[in-house]
Amino acid sequence: MQGNRKAIWGWYFFDWASQPYNTLLLTFIFGPYITSVMGDGTAAQTIWGYGIAATGFVIALASPILGAIADHARGRMPFIKVFSVMYVIGAAGLWLAHPQDLNIWLVMMFFGLGLIGMEFATSFTNAMMPDLAPPDQIGRMSGSGWAFGYLGGVLALAVMLLAFDDSANGRTLLGNPPALGLDPETREGTRFVGPLTALWFMLFIIPFFLWVKEPRKRGLPVAAAARAAVPDLMHSLRHLPARQSLFAYLMSSMFYRDALNGIYAFGGIYAAGMLGWQPVQMGIFGIIGALTGALFAWIGGRADGRFGPKPVIVTSLIALTAIALAVVFVSRDQVFGIAVAPGSPLPDVAFFTLGALIGAAGGALQSASRTMLLRQADPARLTEAFGLYALTGKATSFLAPLLIAVTTDLSGSQRIGISPLIALFLIGLLLLAYVKPEGEKQA
């Protein structure tokens, strides 16, 4: 790959360092742990939904303004450092989720702080792509970055399951007590997932800060950048509808990225509540999904380079819509409308298979989505386009969690509660029909 290889590898390491927040906390370990502590999958899914929705609302309000400030300021690195500190504090604070004295709202506050830090930092590092590689190489770079991040998530998950997680009657996956003398009676092994995620990030973010250097540019001090940012942002928003293909893509990705995040955020809680899975099963599920995600992010990056990102996105969305529909029809007593006997492994096999497909389609989709923006954007205003991408990605980031929380709350059914994701994927797919594969340059 052309470009500064060392800097590109440093950029990859951000994905490697940050991915455990998704893998360990959002989906496979911490979410199911909260479900087990609360003892009620429906209640846990409802609170989880409201908590993530509130976090998404904060992200939606702050992200575009911060992006515009960074666009005017002298660099992105100082912002990334601040968000990294938020990530670490938020993740480490999850140690406080004591099973005998659970303050769920304090725990959700720490979880939200870390999630905000991760999301903001990711937006800023994504905007660095055009500085690191030429346009014809960015599809491969994006796919390789996602794949590398997924592999980091798999390794972190393996470390957690083999050395610390004490959900199997106080024993790890290897049958040993949790490492470091952690007490399984108070679930210290499983609660260590928060500090482990923080330590993982602090260690593996080092190559990013050492190897990725921003191009020198003139900019304003932060205070002056803040004063200039809001008028410029308003100008960009007013003129966005005139750029029809870009506008359609931003609206499409707003819905389908929200739905994909919803699957990742609620997959673990759904499996724990509907199938009674323990963290060991969740860990296997996570490893399968992350491995297929890594493989298909890499494959998707190659397909992107050959066919362009739009066919990759369309194929992934069709697959994810079908998968979301299939998930609704999997429970402990039936699979796709067919009743199963008590103790049957069929529901588990079905959900493992769906997890592998979610990982595959999600990995390819996320990789292609970043490069699709470059096809739509004005090459002279790439940073502005990435800011708008961050804005639309966060503007409704509360929608899927909120819809799931409300649907679950009103229906009293965890299975029905997950169904809004189907509609969100379909809306994204329909809006994609108005997107030109090469942007307005085709006109």
PDB file of C-alpha atoms in Angstrom, residues 163-278:
ATOM      1  CA  ALA A 163      -7.955 -15.603  32.532  1.00  0.00           C
ATOM      2  CA  PHE A 164     -10.643 -13.546  34.256  1.00  0.00           C
ATOM      3  CA  ASP A 165     -14.317 -14.178  33.527  1.00  0.00           C
ATOM      4  CA  ASP A 166     -15.750 -16.106  36.496  1.00  0.00           C
ATOM      5  CA  SER A 167     -19.284 -16.711  35.255  1.00  0.00           C
ATOM      6  CA  ALA A 168     -18.898 -20.495  35.068  1.00  0.00           C
ATOM      7  CA  ASN A 169     -19.459 -21.172  38.787  1.00  0.00           C
ATOM      8  CA  GLY A 170     -16.552 -18.965  39.785  1.00  0.00           C
ATOM      9  CA  ARG A 171     -14.195 -20.483  37.219  1.00  0.00           C
ATOM     10  CA  THR A 172     -12.747 -19.231  33.951  1.00  0.00           C
ATOM     11  CA  LEU A 173     -13.102 -21.004  30.627  1.00  0.00           C
ATOM     12  CA  LEU A 174      -9.990 -23.027  31.520  1.00  0.00           C
ATOM     13  CA  GLY A 175     -11.571 -24.133  34.794  1.00  0.00           C
ATOM     14  CA  ASN A 176      -9.273 -22.009  36.962  1.00  0.00           C
ATOM     15  CA  PRO A 177     -10.080 -19.286  39.498  1.00  0.00           C
ATOM     16  CA  PRO A 178      -9.780 -15.770  38.039  1.00  0.00           C
ATOM     17  CA  ALA A 179      -6.240 -14.455  37.715  1.00  0.00           C
ATOM     18  CA  LEU A 180      -4.667 -11.837  40.003  1.00  0.00           C
ATOM     19  CA  GLY A 181      -6.435 -13.295  43.024  1.00  0.00           C
ATOM     20  CA  LEU A 182      -9.771 -11.741  42.021  1.00  0.00           C
ATOM     21  CA  ASP A 183     -12.712 -12.871  44.152  1.00  0.00           C
ATOM     22  CA  PRO A 184     -15.425 -14.796  42.254  1.00  0.00           C
ATOM     23  CA  GLU A 185     -17.843 -14.388  45.188  1.00  0.00           C
ATOM     24  CA  THR A 186     -18.201 -10.701  44.349  1.00  0.00           C
ATOM     25  CA  ARG A 187     -17.749 -11.329  40.598  1.00  0.00           C
ATOM     26  CA  GLU A 188     -14.444  -9.457  40.540  1.00  0.00           C
ATOM     27  CA  GLY A 189     -13.241 -11.616  37.645  1.00  0.00           C
ATOM     28  CA  THR A 190     -16.111 -10.589  35.383  1.00  0.00           C
ATOM     29  CA  ARG A 191     -16.093  -6.985  36.644  1.00  0.00           C
ATOM     30  CA  PHE A 192     -12.419  -6.777  35.693  1.00  0.00           C
ATOM     31  CA  VAL A 193     -13.642  -6.482  32.093  1.00  0.00           C
ATOM     32  CA  GLY A 194     -13.835  -2.696  32.602  1.00  0.00           C
ATOM     33  CA  PRO A 195     -10.279  -2.171  33.910  1.00  0.00           C
ATOM     34  CA  LEU A 196      -8.954  -4.686  31.355  1.00  0.00           C
ATOM     35  CA  THR A 197     -10.548  -2.681  28.530  1.00  0.00           C
ATOM     36  CA  ALA A 198      -8.997   0.513  29.906  1.00  0.00           C
ATOM     37  CA  LEU A 199      -5.536  -1.078  30.269  1.00  0.00           C
ATOM     38  CA  TRP A 200      -5.754  -2.597  26.779  1.00  0.00           C
ATOM     39  CA  PHE A 201      -6.510   0.817  25.299  1.00  0.00           C
ATOM     40  CA  MET A 202      -3.696   2.577  27.204  1.00  0.00           C
ATOM     41  CA  LEU A 203      -1.154   0.004  26.000  1.00  0.00           C
ATOM     42  CA  PHE A 204      -2.111  -0.331  22.347  1.00  0.00           C
ATOM     43  CA  ILE A 205      -2.903   3.313  21.634  1.00  0.00           C
ATOM     44  CA  ILE A 206       0.815   4.088  22.036  1.00  0.00           C
ATOM     45  CA  PRO A 207       1.739   3.244  18.385  1.00  0.00           C
ATOM     46  CA  PHE A 208      -1.027   5.565  17.197  1.00  0.00           C
ATOM     47  CA  PHE A 209       0.329   8.550  19.097  1.00  0.00           C
ATOM     48  CA  LEU A 210       3.949   7.724  18.213  1.00  0.00           C
ATOM     49  CA  TRP A 211       3.567   6.962  14.504  1.00  0.00           C
ATOM     50  CA  VAL A 212       0.629   9.050  13.237  1.00  0.00           C
ATOM     51  CA  LYS A 213       1.666  12.626  12.595  1.00  0.00           C
ATOM     52  CA  GLU A 214      -0.735  15.279  11.379  1.00  0.00           C
ATOM     53  CA  PRO A 215       0.338  17.467   8.469  1.00  0.00           C
ATOM     54  CA  ARG A 216       1.321  20.932   9.587  1.00  0.00           C
ATOM     55  CA  LYS A 217      -1.476  23.379   8.996  1.00  0.00           C
ATOM     56  CA  ARG A 218      -2.438  26.851  10.001  1.00  0.00           C
ATOM     57  CA  GLY A 219      -5.327  26.994  12.361  1.00  0.00           C
ATOM     58  CA  LEU A 220      -6.993  28.937  15.095  1.00  0.00           C
ATOM     59  CA  PRO A 221      -6.675  28.591  18.857  1.00  0.00           C
ATOM     60  CA  VAL A 222      -9.479  26.476  20.287  1.00  0.00           C
ATOM     61  CA  ALA A 223     -11.496  29.466  21.546  1.00  0.00           C
ATOM     62  CA  ALA A 224     -11.343  31.231  18.180  1.00  0.00           C
ATOM     63  CA  ALA A 225     -12.079  27.944  16.378  1.00  0.00           C
ATOM     64  CA  ALA A 226     -15.171  27.498  18.532  1.00  0.00           C
ATOM     65  CA  ARG A 227     -16.444  30.968  17.580  1.00  0.00           C
ATOM     66  CA  ALA A 228     -15.941  30.252  13.871  1.00  0.00           C
ATOM     67  CA  ALA A 229     -17.267  26.687  13.955  1.00  0.00           C
ATOM     68  CA  VAL A 230     -21.002  27.155  14.480  1.00  0.00           C
ATOM     69  CA  PRO A 231     -21.634  29.632  11.608  1.00  0.00           C
ATOM     70  CA  ASP A 232     -19.607  27.445   9.256  1.00  0.00           C
ATOM     71  CA  LEU A 233     -21.511  24.342  10.353  1.00  0.00           C
ATOM     72  CA  MET A 234     -24.849  26.076   9.788  1.00  0.00           C
ATOM     73  CA  HIS A 235     -23.723  27.118   6.304  1.00  0.00           C
ATOM     74  CA  SER A 236     -22.771  23.545   5.443  1.00  0.00           C
ATOM     75  CA  LEU A 237     -26.086  22.185   6.713  1.00  0.00           C
ATOM     76  CA  ARG A 238     -28.134  24.730   4.771  1.00  0.00           C
ATOM     77  CA  HIS A 239     -26.426  23.816   1.506  1.00  0.00           C
ATOM     78  CA  LEU A 240     -26.300  20.057   2.057  1.00  0.00           C
ATOM     79  CA  PRO A 241     -29.679  19.188   0.399  1.00  0.00           C
ATOM     80  CA  ALA A 242     -28.433  20.719  -2.863  1.00  0.00           C
ATOM     81  CA  ARG A 243     -25.733  18.027  -3.008  1.00  0.00           C
ATOM     82  CA  GLN A 244     -28.304  15.304  -3.641  1.00  0.00           C
ATOM     83  CA  SER A 245     -26.174  12.164  -3.842  1.00  0.00           C
ATOM     84  CA  LEU A 246     -24.127  13.095  -0.769  1.00  0.00           C
ATOM     85  CA  PHE A 247     -27.290  14.050   1.114  1.00  0.00           C
ATOM     86  CA  ALA A 248     -28.996  10.741   0.221  1.00  0.00           C
ATOM     87  CA  TYR A 249     -25.935   8.772   1.301  1.00  0.00           C
ATOM     88  CA  LEU A 250     -25.665  10.570   4.621  1.00  0.00           C
ATOM     89  CA  MET A 251     -29.352   9.925   5.328  1.00  0.00           C
ATOM     90  CA  SER A 252     -29.078   6.280   4.284  1.00  0.00           C
ATOM     91  CA  SER A 253     -26.008   5.639   6.414  1.00  0.00           C
ATOM     92  CA  MET A 254     -27.614   7.450   9.340  1.00  0.00           C
ATOM     93  CA  PHE A 255     -30.337   4.793   9.529  1.00  0.00           C
ATOM     94  CA  TYR A 256     -28.358   1.672   8.687  1.00  0.00           C
ATOM     95  CA  ARG A 257     -25.421   2.521  10.950  1.00  0.00           C
ATOM     96  CA  ASP A 258     -27.870   3.108  13.780  1.00  0.00           C
ATOM     97  CA  ALA A 259     -29.456  -0.298  13.153  1.00  0.00           C
ATOM     98  CA  LEU A 260     -26.074  -2.022  13.016  1.00  0.00           C
ATOM     99  CA  ASN A 261     -25.031  -0.414  16.291  1.00  0.00           C
ATOM    100  CA  GLY A 262     -28.325  -1.623  17.730  1.00  0.00           C
ATOM    101  CA  ILE A 263     -27.521  -5.219  16.805  1.00  0.00           C
ATOM    102  CA  TYR A 264     -24.101  -4.945  18.400  1.00  0.00           C
ATOM    103  CA  ALA A 265     -25.431  -3.249  21.528  1.00  0.00           C
ATOM    104  CA  PHE A 266     -28.321  -5.648  22.155  1.00  0.00           C
ATOM    105  CA  GLY A 267     -27.123  -8.961  20.703  1.00  0.00           C
ATOM    106  CA  GLY A 268     -25.556 -10.079  23.964  1.00  0.00           C
ATOM    107  CA  ILE A 269     -28.455  -8.972  26.143  1.00  0.00           C
ATOM    108  CA  TYR A 270     -30.915 -10.668  23.764  1.00  0.00           C
ATOM    109  CA  ALA A 271     -29.019 -13.975  23.833  1.00  0.00           C
ATOM    110  CA  ALA A 272     -28.641 -13.844  27.620  1.00  0.00           C
ATOM    111  CA  GLY A 273     -32.329 -13.089  28.157  1.00  0.00           C
ATOM    112  CA  MET A 274     -33.953 -15.223  25.442  1.00  0.00           C
ATOM    113  CA  LEU A 275     -31.599 -18.204  25.372  1.00  0.00           C
ATOM    114  CA  GLY A 276     -30.184 -18.057  28.878  1.00  0.00           C
ATOM    115  CA  TRP A 277     -26.625 -17.929  27.579  1.00  0.00           C
ATOM    116  CA  GLN A 278     -23.770 -17.625  30.038  1.00  0.00           C
TER     117      GLN A 278
END
